[in-house]
Tab-separated table of C-alpha atoms in Angstrom:
chain	number	residue	atom	x	y	z
A	1018	MET	CA	92.145	81.146	104.318
A	1019	SER	CA	93.029	82.010	100.856
A	1020	ALA	CA	91.470	82.227	97.293
A	1021	SER	CA	93.314	79.901	94.775
A	1022	SER	CA	93.443	79.315	91.326
A	1023	ALA	CA	94.860	76.450	89.352
A	1024	SER	CA	98.443	77.306	88.628
A	1025	LEU	CA	97.387	79.744	85.834
A	1026	ASP	CA	98.932	77.334	83.292
A	1027	VAL	CA	97.756	73.899	84.459
A	1028	PRO	CA	94.046	72.874	84.214
A	1029	PHE	CA	92.065	71.700	87.218
A	1030	ASN	CA	93.940	69.306	89.500
A	1031	SER	CA	93.891	69.383	93.268
A	1032	ALA	CA	97.598	69.184	93.326
A	1033	HIS	CA	98.010	72.256	91.278
A	1034	PHE	CA	96.365	74.976	93.422
A	1035	GLU	CA	98.432	77.928	94.157
A	1036	ALA	CA	97.546	80.775	96.599
A	1037	LEU	CA	96.408	83.822	94.658
A	1038	PRO	CA	97.237	87.191	96.214
A	1039	SER	CA	93.927	88.760	96.860
A	1040	ALA	CA	91.974	90.634	99.470
A	1041	ALA	CA	88.807	89.055	100.971
A	1042	CYS	CA	85.365	90.475	101.475
A	1043	VAL	CA	84.857	89.352	105.075
A	1044	THR	CA	81.779	89.080	107.295
A	1045	LEU	CA	80.802	91.724	109.902
A	1046	TYR	CA	78.099	90.735	112.499
A	1047	HIS	CA	75.997	93.594	113.925
A	1048	ARG	CA	73.086	93.936	116.207
A	1049	SER	CA	70.614	93.062	113.355
A	1050	GLY	CA	72.497	90.261	111.603
A	1051	ARG	CA	75.417	90.110	109.345
A	1052	ALA	CA	76.947	91.941	106.273
A	1053	GLY	CA	79.609	90.794	103.909
A	1054	CYS	CA	80.783	87.603	102.323
A	1055	GLY	CA	81.870	84.029	102.973
A	1056	THR	CA	81.424	80.309	102.164
A	1057	PHE	CA	78.410	78.201	103.464
A	1058	SER	CA	80.749	76.159	105.817
A	1059	ARG	CA	84.356	75.061	106.331
A	1060	ALA	CA	84.205	73.092	103.149
A	1061	THR	CA	85.822	74.727	100.054
A	1062	MET	CA	83.840	76.074	97.217
A	1063	THR	CA	85.207	75.499	93.752
A	1064	GLY	CA	84.280	76.444	90.241
A	1065	ARG	CA	85.674	77.167	86.854
A	1066	LEU	CA	86.288	80.813	85.857
A	1067	LEU	CA	83.629	82.300	83.620
A	1068	ASP	CA	83.075	85.889	82.517
A	1069	TRP	CA	80.220	87.226	84.604
A	1070	THR	CA	78.245	88.475	81.655
A	1071	SER	CA	77.953	84.898	80.442
A	1072	VAL	CA	76.119	83.928	83.641
A	1073	THR	CA	73.662	86.770	84.523
A	1074	SER	CA	69.947	86.708	84.481
A	1075	SER	CA	69.812	88.217	80.948
A	1076	ASN	CA	71.127	85.087	79.450
A	1077	ASN	CA	68.064	83.062	78.906
A	1078	ALA	CA	68.071	81.131	82.200
A	1079	ASP	CA	64.312	81.118	82.204
A	1080	GLU	CA	64.424	78.120	79.658
A	1081	ALA	CA	66.054	75.986	82.628
A	1082	SER	CA	63.897	73.709	84.742
A	1083	PRO	CA	64.425	73.719	88.546
A	1084	SER	CA	66.211	70.330	88.258
A	1085	THR	CA	68.688	71.229	85.531
A	1086	THR	CA	72.377	70.667	86.623
A	1087	VAL	CA	75.346	72.646	85.463
A	1088	PRO	CA	79.024	72.578	86.442
A	1089	PRO	CA	80.017	74.920	89.239
A	1090	TYR	CA	81.525	78.164	88.177
A	1091	VAL	CA	83.143	81.323	89.698
A	1092	ALA	CA	82.123	84.758	88.101
A	1093	VAL	CA	84.816	87.002	87.084
A	1094	ILE	CA	83.968	90.680	87.099
A	1095	ASP	CA	85.824	93.904	86.817
A	1096	GLU	CA	85.764	96.163	89.806
A	1097	LYS	CA	83.800	98.852	88.147
A	1098	ASP	CA	81.056	96.425	87.375
A	1099	TYR	CA	80.986	95.038	90.941
A	1100	THR	CA	77.675	96.588	92.123
A	1101	LEU	CA	74.716	95.269	94.073
A	1102	GLU	CA	72.580	95.140	91.036
A	1103	ASN	CA	75.049	92.886	89.175
A	1104	VAL	CA	75.580	90.624	92.129
A	1105	ALA	CA	71.611	90.169	92.183
A	1106	ARG	CA	71.801	89.383	88.481
A	1107	LEU	CA	74.322	86.678	89.133
A	1108	GLN	CA	72.462	85.232	92.010
A	1109	SER	CA	69.106	85.265	90.127
A	1110	TYR	CA	70.685	83.336	87.191
A	1111	ALA	CA	72.344	80.769	89.299
A	1112	SER	CA	69.037	80.114	91.274
A	1113	GLU	CA	67.684	78.633	88.142
A	1114	TYR	CA	70.176	75.733	88.278
A	1115	LEU	CA	71.496	72.868	90.595
A	1116	ALA	CA	75.187	72.526	91.018
A	1117	GLY	CA	77.006	69.539	89.571
A	1118	ASP	CA	79.863	67.601	91.146
A	1119	GLU	CA	82.434	67.980	88.520
A	1120	PHE	CA	84.997	69.722	91.051
A	1121	GLY	CA	83.811	67.828	94.063
A	1122	PRO	CA	80.654	67.236	96.152
A	1123	VAL	CA	78.388	70.280	96.615
A	1124	ASP	CA	76.482	70.047	99.740
A	1125	GLU	CA	74.847	73.516	99.877
A	1126	GLY	CA	74.162	76.353	97.316
A	1127	GLY	CA	73.899	76.480	93.580
A	1128	PRO	CA	76.514	76.500	90.784
A	1129	LEU	CA	77.725	80.054	91.571
A	1130	ARG	CA	80.569	79.300	93.935
A	1131	GLY	CA	82.229	82.618	94.217
A	1132	VAL	CA	83.133	85.824	92.711
A	1133	LEU	CA	86.736	87.165	91.568
A	1134	VAL	CA	86.713	90.919	91.382
A	1135	LEU	CA	89.513	92.137	89.084
A	1136	ALA	CA	91.389	95.532	89.523
A	1137	GLY	CA	91.690	97.704	86.536
A	1138	GLY	CA	89.818	97.039	83.347
A	1139	SER	CA	86.967	98.822	81.613
A	1140	SER	CA	83.288	98.542	82.605
A	1141	SER	CA	81.302	95.936	80.397
A	1142	GLY	CA	78.009	96.808	82.146
A	1143	ASN	CA	75.217	99.237	81.152
A	1144	SER	CA	76.452	102.142	83.261
A	1145	SER	CA	78.456	105.023	81.699
A	1146	GLU	CA	82.107	105.545	82.624
A	1147	SER	CA	81.269	108.614	84.722
A	1148	ASP	CA	78.548	106.761	86.512
A	1149	ASN	CA	80.893	103.952	87.270
A	1150	ASN	CA	83.551	106.314	88.704
A	1151	SER	CA	81.009	107.920	90.978
A	1152	ARG	CA	79.502	104.707	92.405
A	1153	SER	CA	79.575	104.064	96.138
A	1154	PRO	CA	79.134	100.693	97.999
A	1155	GLU	CA	77.606	102.627	100.837
A	1156	PRO	CA	73.770	102.859	101.113
A	1157	MET	CA	72.118	106.003	99.696
A	1158	THR	CA	71.338	106.790	103.252
A	1159	PRO	CA	74.662	106.279	105.193
A	1160	SER	CA	74.328	105.418	108.762
A	1161	GLY	CA	70.418	105.354	108.075
A	1162	TYR	CA	68.023	103.198	106.291
A	1163	GLY	CA	69.394	99.965	105.175
A	1164	THR	CA	72.253	99.961	107.728
A	1165	PRO	CA	72.522	98.563	111.335
A	1166	MET	CA	72.025	102.029	112.501
A	1167	SER	CA	68.718	102.565	110.984
A	1168	SER	CA	66.658	102.886	114.197
A	1169	LEU	CA	69.359	105.180	115.725
A	1170	THR	CA	69.893	107.709	113.269
A	1171	ILE	CA	68.219	111.143	113.141
A	1172	GLY	CA	66.815	111.618	109.544
A	1173	SER	CA	67.458	107.908	108.528
A	1174	SER	CA	65.557	108.179	105.212
A	1175	TYR	CA	67.379	111.153	103.947
A	1176	ALA	CA	69.076	109.782	100.725
A	1177	TRP	CA	72.169	112.147	100.284
A	1178	ASN	CA	74.613	109.635	98.975
A	1179	VAL	CA	72.966	109.547	95.486
A	1180	TYR	CA	75.482	107.014	93.838
A	1181	GLY	CA	75.248	104.534	96.779
A	1182	ASP	CA	73.777	101.068	96.101
A	1183	GLY	CA	74.210	99.440	99.628
A	1184	LEU	CA	76.740	96.688	98.500
A	1185	ALA	CA	78.795	97.064	101.479
A	1186	MET	CA	75.846	96.530	103.799
A	1187	ALA	CA	74.451	93.451	101.702
A	1188	ASN	CA	74.380	89.978	103.473
A	1189	MET	CA	76.113	87.711	100.847
A	1190	TYR	CA	76.292	84.537	102.935
A	1191	GLY	CA	77.315	81.704	100.735
A	1192	LEU	CA	78.962	84.000	98.131
A	1193	PRO	CA	82.882	84.245	98.860
A	1194	THR	CA	84.332	87.185	97.030
A	1195	VAL	CA	87.956	88.447	96.745
A	1196	LEU	CA	89.448	91.297	95.124
A	1197	VAL	CA	92.640	90.604	92.951
A	1198	THR	CA	94.759	93.764	93.016
A	1199	ASP	CA	97.647	92.801	90.924
A	1200	THR	CA	96.964	94.164	87.356
A	1201	ASP	CA	99.002	91.569	85.499
A	1202	THR	CA	97.233	88.696	87.365
A	1203	SER	CA	93.896	90.397	86.837
A	1204	SER	CA	94.575	90.740	83.089
A	1205	TYR	CA	95.432	87.020	82.939
A	1206	LEU	CA	92.398	85.937	84.828
A	1207	ARG	CA	90.174	88.159	82.774
A	1208	GLY	CA	91.574	86.604	79.593
A	1209	VAL	CA	91.024	82.956	81.139
A	1210	ALA	CA	87.417	83.708	82.041
A	1211	THR	CA	86.680	85.099	78.629
A	1212	ASP	CA	88.141	82.131	76.813
A	1213	GLN	CA	86.369	79.805	78.850
A	1214	SER	CA	82.967	81.594	78.458
A	1215	ASN	CA	83.535	81.768	74.706
A	1216	SER	CA	84.089	77.938	74.721
A	1217	ILE	CA	80.662	77.376	76.169
A	1218	ALA	CA	78.940	80.155	74.146
A	1219	VAL	CA	75.456	79.047	73.322
A	1220	SER	CA	74.987	78.447	69.554
A	1221	THR	CA	71.987	78.923	67.689
A	1222	GLY	CA	68.997	76.723	68.993
A	1223	GLU	CA	71.133	75.545	71.961
A	1224	SER	CA	69.844	76.183	75.513
A	1225	ALA	CA	71.903	78.079	78.183
A	1226	ALA	CA	72.163	74.851	80.290
A	1227	GLN	CA	73.602	72.878	77.195
A	1228	GLY	CA	76.211	75.675	76.871
A	1229	LEU	CA	77.205	75.571	80.509
A	1230	ASN	CA	77.750	71.869	80.369
A	1231	ALA	CA	79.906	72.024	77.412
A	1232	ALA	CA	83.731	71.759	77.415
A	1233	VAL	CA	83.992	71.287	81.259
A	1234	TYR	CA	87.567	70.014	80.970
A	1235	PRO	CA	90.170	71.274	80.788
A	1236	SER	CA	89.288	74.313	82.829
A	1237	ILE	CA	91.154	76.856	85.045
A	1238	VAL	CA	89.127	77.001	88.310
A	1239	SER	CA	89.242	79.008	91.670
A	1240	GLU	CA	88.810	77.530	95.163
A	1241	PHE	CA	87.533	79.480	98.072
A	1242	ASN	CA	87.981	78.675	101.775
A	1243	PHE	CA	86.551	81.583	103.430
A	1244	TYR	CA	84.294	80.463	106.199
A	1245	MET	CA	83.188	83.580	108.254
A	1246	GLY	CA	80.648	81.875	110.434
A	1247	PRO	CA	77.014	80.678	110.107
A	1248	GLY	CA	74.113	82.698	108.631
A	1249	GLY	CA	71.180	82.574	106.281
A	1250	GLU	CA	68.607	81.767	109.085
A	1251	THR	CA	65.833	84.015	110.016
A	1252	THR	CA	62.922	83.954	112.252
A	1253	GLU	CA	59.111	83.929	111.010
A	1254	ASP	CA	59.106	87.729	111.123
A	1255	GLY	CA	62.240	87.808	109.054
A	1256	ASN	CA	64.855	88.809	111.755
A	1257	GLU	CA	68.307	87.361	111.577
A	1258	VAL	CA	68.909	84.468	113.829
A	1259	TYR	CA	72.639	84.923	114.034
A	1260	ASN	CA	73.762	88.393	114.993
A	1261	SER	CA	76.779	89.941	116.982
A	1262	GLN	CA	75.331	89.134	120.384
A	1263	LYS	CA	74.997	85.482	119.476
A	1264	CYS	CA	78.293	85.266	117.807
A	1265	LEU	CA	80.076	86.759	120.975
A	1266	GLU	CA	77.977	84.694	123.353
A	1267	TRP	CA	78.532	81.381	121.605
A	1268	LYS	CA	79.115	78.375	123.913
A	1269	ASP	CA	80.527	74.900	122.907
A	1270	THR	CA	78.687	71.665	123.793
A	1271	ASP	CA	80.619	71.504	127.147
A	1272	GLY	CA	79.114	74.885	128.146
A	1273	LYS	CA	82.324	76.628	127.858
A	1274	SER	CA	82.336	80.271	126.196
A	1275	SER	CA	83.869	80.074	122.764
A	1276	PRO	CA	83.072	83.291	120.865
A	1277	LYS	CA	83.001	82.751	117.082
A	1278	CYS	CA	84.052	86.298	116.054
A	1279	ALA	CA	86.044	89.281	117.423
A	1280	PRO	CA	84.129	92.223	118.567
A	1281	LEU	CA	84.012	95.337	116.596
A	1282	GLY	CA	85.322	98.482	117.976
A	1283	GLY	CA	88.630	99.358	119.571
A	1284	ASN	CA	90.006	102.265	121.714
A	1285	SER	CA	88.003	105.547	121.623
A	1286	VAL	CA	89.599	108.837	122.707
A	1287	TRP	CA	87.906	111.741	124.609
A	1288	ALA	CA	89.085	115.040	126.204
A	1289	THR	CA	87.415	118.060	127.659
A	1290	ALA	CA	88.206	121.777	126.887
A	1291	GLY	CA	89.273	123.933	129.975
A	1292	THR	CA	90.604	122.516	133.154
A	1293	PRO	CA	91.106	118.704	132.972
A	1294	LEU	CA	88.736	116.542	134.857
A	1295	SER	CA	90.254	115.159	138.192
A	1296	ALA	CA	91.188	111.553	137.889
A	1297	GLY	CA	89.832	110.900	141.516
A	1298	TYR	CA	86.149	109.382	141.532
A	1299	GLN	CA	83.679	112.223	142.124
A	1300	GLU	CA	80.393	110.354	141.320
A	1301	GLY	CA	79.939	112.851	138.245
A	1302	ASP	CA	79.473	116.614	138.539
A	1303	ASP	CA	76.576	119.009	138.181
A	1304	LYS	CA	78.010	120.725	135.092
A	1305	PRO	CA	76.244	119.162	131.872
A	1306	THR	CA	78.440	118.159	128.869
A	1307	ILE	CA	78.137	119.108	125.228
A	1308	LEU	CA	79.624	116.179	123.195
A	1309	VAL	CA	81.370	117.103	119.971
A	1310	ALA	CA	82.348	113.669	118.313
A	1311	THR	CA	83.307	111.882	115.186
A	1312	SER	CA	84.171	108.357	114.017
A	1313	ILE	CA	87.748	107.184	113.667
A	1314	ASP	CA	86.658	103.864	111.759
A	1315	SER	CA	85.267	103.232	108.385
A	1316	THR	CA	84.102	100.209	106.382
A	1317	SER	CA	84.503	99.181	102.826
A	1318	MET	CA	84.121	95.901	100.779
A	1319	PHE	CA	87.698	94.839	101.030
A	1320	HIS	CA	89.102	96.155	104.302
A	1321	THR	CA	92.872	95.375	103.847
A	1322	VAL	CA	93.169	97.293	100.480
A	1323	SER	CA	90.480	99.949	100.802
A	1324	PRO	CA	90.074	101.103	104.449
A	1325	GLY	CA	88.221	104.208	103.566
A	1326	ALA	CA	90.812	106.322	105.106
A	1327	SER	CA	89.690	109.679	103.639
A	1328	ASN	CA	86.348	109.366	105.203
A	1329	ALA	CA	87.661	109.017	108.726
A	1330	ALA	CA	90.644	111.316	108.093
A	1331	SER	CA	88.398	114.254	106.945
A	1332	ASN	CA	86.214	113.833	110.097
A	1333	ILE	CA	89.199	113.720	112.403
A	1334	LEU	CA	90.964	116.642	110.928
A	1335	THR	CA	87.824	118.759	111.117
A	1336	LEU	CA	87.305	117.937	114.871
A	1337	LEU	CA	90.920	118.398	115.563
A	1338	MET	CA	90.999	121.844	114.104
A	1339	ALA	CA	87.923	122.701	116.095
A	1340	ALA	CA	89.541	121.401	119.186
A	1341	LYS	CA	92.683	123.444	118.442
A	1342	LEU	CA	90.612	126.708	118.018
A	1343	ILE	CA	88.569	126.149	121.136
A	1344	GLY	CA	91.646	124.965	123.087
A	1345	SER	CA	93.311	128.226	122.341
A	1346	VAL	CA	90.739	130.046	124.741
A	1347	LYS	CA	91.859	130.504	128.214
A	1348	ASP	CA	90.841	127.720	130.754
A	1349	GLU	CA	89.212	130.259	132.874
A	1350	THR	CA	86.953	131.466	130.031
A	1351	LEU	CA	85.898	127.749	129.211
A	1352	ASP	CA	85.413	126.932	132.682
A	1353	GLY	CA	82.864	129.829	133.130
A	1354	LEU	CA	80.556	128.461	130.357
A	1355	ASN	CA	77.322	126.791	131.329
A	1356	SER	CA	78.312	123.502	129.877
A	1357	ARG	CA	81.487	121.590	129.457
A	1358	ILE	CA	82.775	121.023	125.984
A	1359	THR	CA	83.920	117.477	125.341
A	1360	PHE	CA	85.449	116.228	122.225
A	1361	GLY	CA	85.077	112.381	121.354
A	1362	PHE	CA	86.819	110.354	118.657
A	1363	PHE	CA	84.876	106.891	118.600
A	1364	GLN	CA	85.600	103.483	117.179
A	1365	GLY	CA	82.964	101.237	115.919
A	1366	GLU	CA	80.715	103.877	114.629
A	1367	SER	CA	80.263	102.291	111.218
A	1368	PHE	CA	78.205	99.456	112.627
A	1369	GLY	CA	75.841	100.715	115.157
A	1370	PHE	CA	77.529	103.753	116.615
A	1371	ILE	CA	79.314	101.419	119.151
A	1372	GLY	CA	81.937	103.606	120.610
A	1373	SER	CA	79.574	106.772	121.221
A	1374	ARG	CA	76.697	104.656	122.413
A	1375	ARG	CA	78.977	102.877	124.906
A	1376	LEU	CA	80.197	106.314	126.291
A	1377	LEU	CA	76.712	107.608	126.520
A	1378	VAL	CA	75.414	104.671	128.402
A	1379	ASP	CA	78.328	104.519	130.829
A	1380	VAL	CA	77.758	108.322	131.532
A	1381	MET	CA	74.111	108.605	131.549
A	1382	LYS	CA	73.172	105.283	133.204
A	1383	GLY	CA	76.256	104.770	135.212
A	1384	PHE	CA	79.262	102.346	134.978
A	1385	THR	CA	80.041	99.652	137.639
A	1386	CYS	CA	83.423	98.008	137.747
A	1387	THR	CA	83.533	94.477	139.102
A	1388	ALA	CA	86.588	95.453	141.139
A	1389	GLY	CA	84.529	98.444	142.509
A	1390	ASN	CA	84.282	102.082	141.280
A	1391	GLU	CA	87.874	102.871	142.472
A	1392	GLY	CA	89.049	100.293	139.931
A	1393	VAL	CA	92.756	99.400	139.510
A	1394	PRO	CA	95.771	101.363	138.684
A	1395	SER	CA	95.773	102.426	135.104
A	1396	VAL	CA	98.758	102.361	132.600
A	1397	TYR	CA	98.158	106.126	132.233
A	1398	LYS	CA	99.775	108.667	134.486
A	1399	ARG	CA	98.549	112.190	135.175
A	1400	LYS	CA	101.397	114.721	135.254
A	1401	ASP	CA	99.970	116.408	138.366
A	1402	GLU	CA	97.973	113.628	139.833
A	1403	GLY	CA	99.888	110.377	139.235
A	1404	ILE	CA	98.316	107.170	138.231
A	1405	ALA	CA	94.790	107.345	136.900
A	1406	ARG	CA	92.241	104.540	137.432
A	1407	ALA	CA	91.201	101.664	135.275
A	1408	CYS	CA	88.844	98.655	135.328
A	1409	LEU	CA	89.665	95.260	134.230
A	1410	HIS	CA	86.160	94.011	133.696
A	1411	PRO	CA	84.400	95.485	131.855
A	1412	LEU	CA	87.662	96.722	130.369
A	1413	ARG	CA	88.208	100.549	130.640
A	1414	ALA	CA	91.633	101.873	130.343
A	1415	ASP	CA	90.639	105.134	132.154
A	1416	LEU	CA	87.711	105.679	134.483
A	1417	THR	CA	87.864	109.474	134.550
A	1418	PHE	CA	84.672	109.538	132.264
A	1419	GLN	CA	82.674	108.936	135.418
A	1420	ASN	CA	83.434	112.538	136.415
A	1421	LEU	CA	81.556	113.813	133.402
A	1422	GLY	CA	78.185	115.388	133.921
A	1423	ALA	CA	75.108	114.644	132.112
A	1424	VAL	CA	75.259	114.785	128.440
A	1425	GLN	CA	72.983	117.706	127.380
A	1426	GLY	CA	73.574	117.320	123.678
A	1427	MET	CA	75.863	115.936	120.904
A	1428	ILE	CA	77.188	117.298	117.663
A	1429	ALA	CA	78.362	114.546	115.340
A	1430	VAL	CA	80.853	115.583	112.837
A	1431	ASP	CA	80.508	112.882	110.242
A	1432	GLN	CA	80.795	112.383	106.421
A	1433	VAL	CA	82.806	115.625	105.939
A	1434	ALA	CA	84.775	114.283	103.137
A	1435	ASN	CA	85.782	116.797	100.187
A	1436	LEU	CA	83.428	119.690	100.176
A	1437	GLY	CA	84.328	120.533	96.521
A	1438	ASN	CA	83.889	123.879	94.982
A	1439	SER	CA	80.563	124.610	96.696
A	1440	LYS	CA	82.286	124.740	100.260
A	1441	ASN	CA	78.883	123.971	101.750
A	1442	MET	CA	78.636	121.838	104.871
A	1443	TYR	CA	75.252	120.618	106.020
A	1444	VAL	CA	73.787	120.373	109.451
A	1445	HIS	CA	70.919	118.127	110.561
A	1446	SER	CA	69.289	118.350	114.036
A	1447	GLY	CA	66.736	116.343	115.954
A	1448	GLU	CA	65.761	114.478	118.980
A	1449	SER	CA	67.241	111.210	120.255
A	1450	THR	CA	65.776	108.255	118.508
A	1451	ASP	CA	66.830	105.530	120.943
A	1452	GLY	CA	66.963	105.343	124.563
A	1453	GLY	CA	70.296	103.675	124.787
């Protein structure tokens, strides 16, 4: 799948499309629904490039009747202007019109056929430069209200990310979006969008629809082929019909399992302070565990170019330093503590605390391997005990976690980032909010 534009020199012609180097905003399914972008179906979505300010809700769209038809278009917006508020303005404006068939049949959706986000450039919105530099696509309550973890997070309404607008958690089904990272290409596309917008500028006494219908040809257009799965359906009480469970449990008409998405998550890592746990199955032990954990994943609008590494890296480094300091204490001293200290580095935390919840469920509620609790030989080998045990289904690379005692409490080291000049680190505490 790729976003394309006419060959940057030749006006619209299906034979003149060239792949445009870009990074896509993808769809991520979670327990409550979906977040991210994508086309309505496997059919391409095509529209001419227009500057986003010419197709927003402030541009007199209220004059249009619900049956007014305009040629499809793609909004071109600078990265600094790409906010949840401006996306909403684009969608509001487009909702006032029907899409024409100038660039092919349109079976679903309005005239807004996608968004091109351009790297570099200056903000053309209403926010100040300093505000734009501080903007965050995460919600004001990361891991809390407005996220898949809202029912699982202690203090979920605490809005500490004051510059967050929640764009990364928005469901933009039917709005394919890509980031063009090359500055030269971005500069050219910015000029094309501006020129084409100027050519349809509304003159005195002319309606917005008449302006949009003017000068359709020749046009430089963009075509999107980013189908990320179905969406947009809700039950009567407003809950998403299509979520991660349905996506992973999808079956074809012949009844065979055919998941439509890849599961979130990956390999999580854990270790105990003091004498290592035996690899032999012991049906748990009586010593409770204090879990000190962090996430090793992150999320962003465009995962391939902005993985959010500093977020995860700061958490990991903080926990590694704590492990190093505690690990310098003699095993005999650590073994004499009332509780065992266990460090956990978990995947899939950005969308529902997948890694940590899975370990807690396996430890607290028990884990059953279909091959029996003795499992099968693991790829891991212990220095003094030989081959560890693993399970093929459900897949677990090492079953030693079964020997952990009940989890007495958990300290989550998250969102450390850069402490700045204040050097303050905040700690929040509370009871469990979910039984799983």
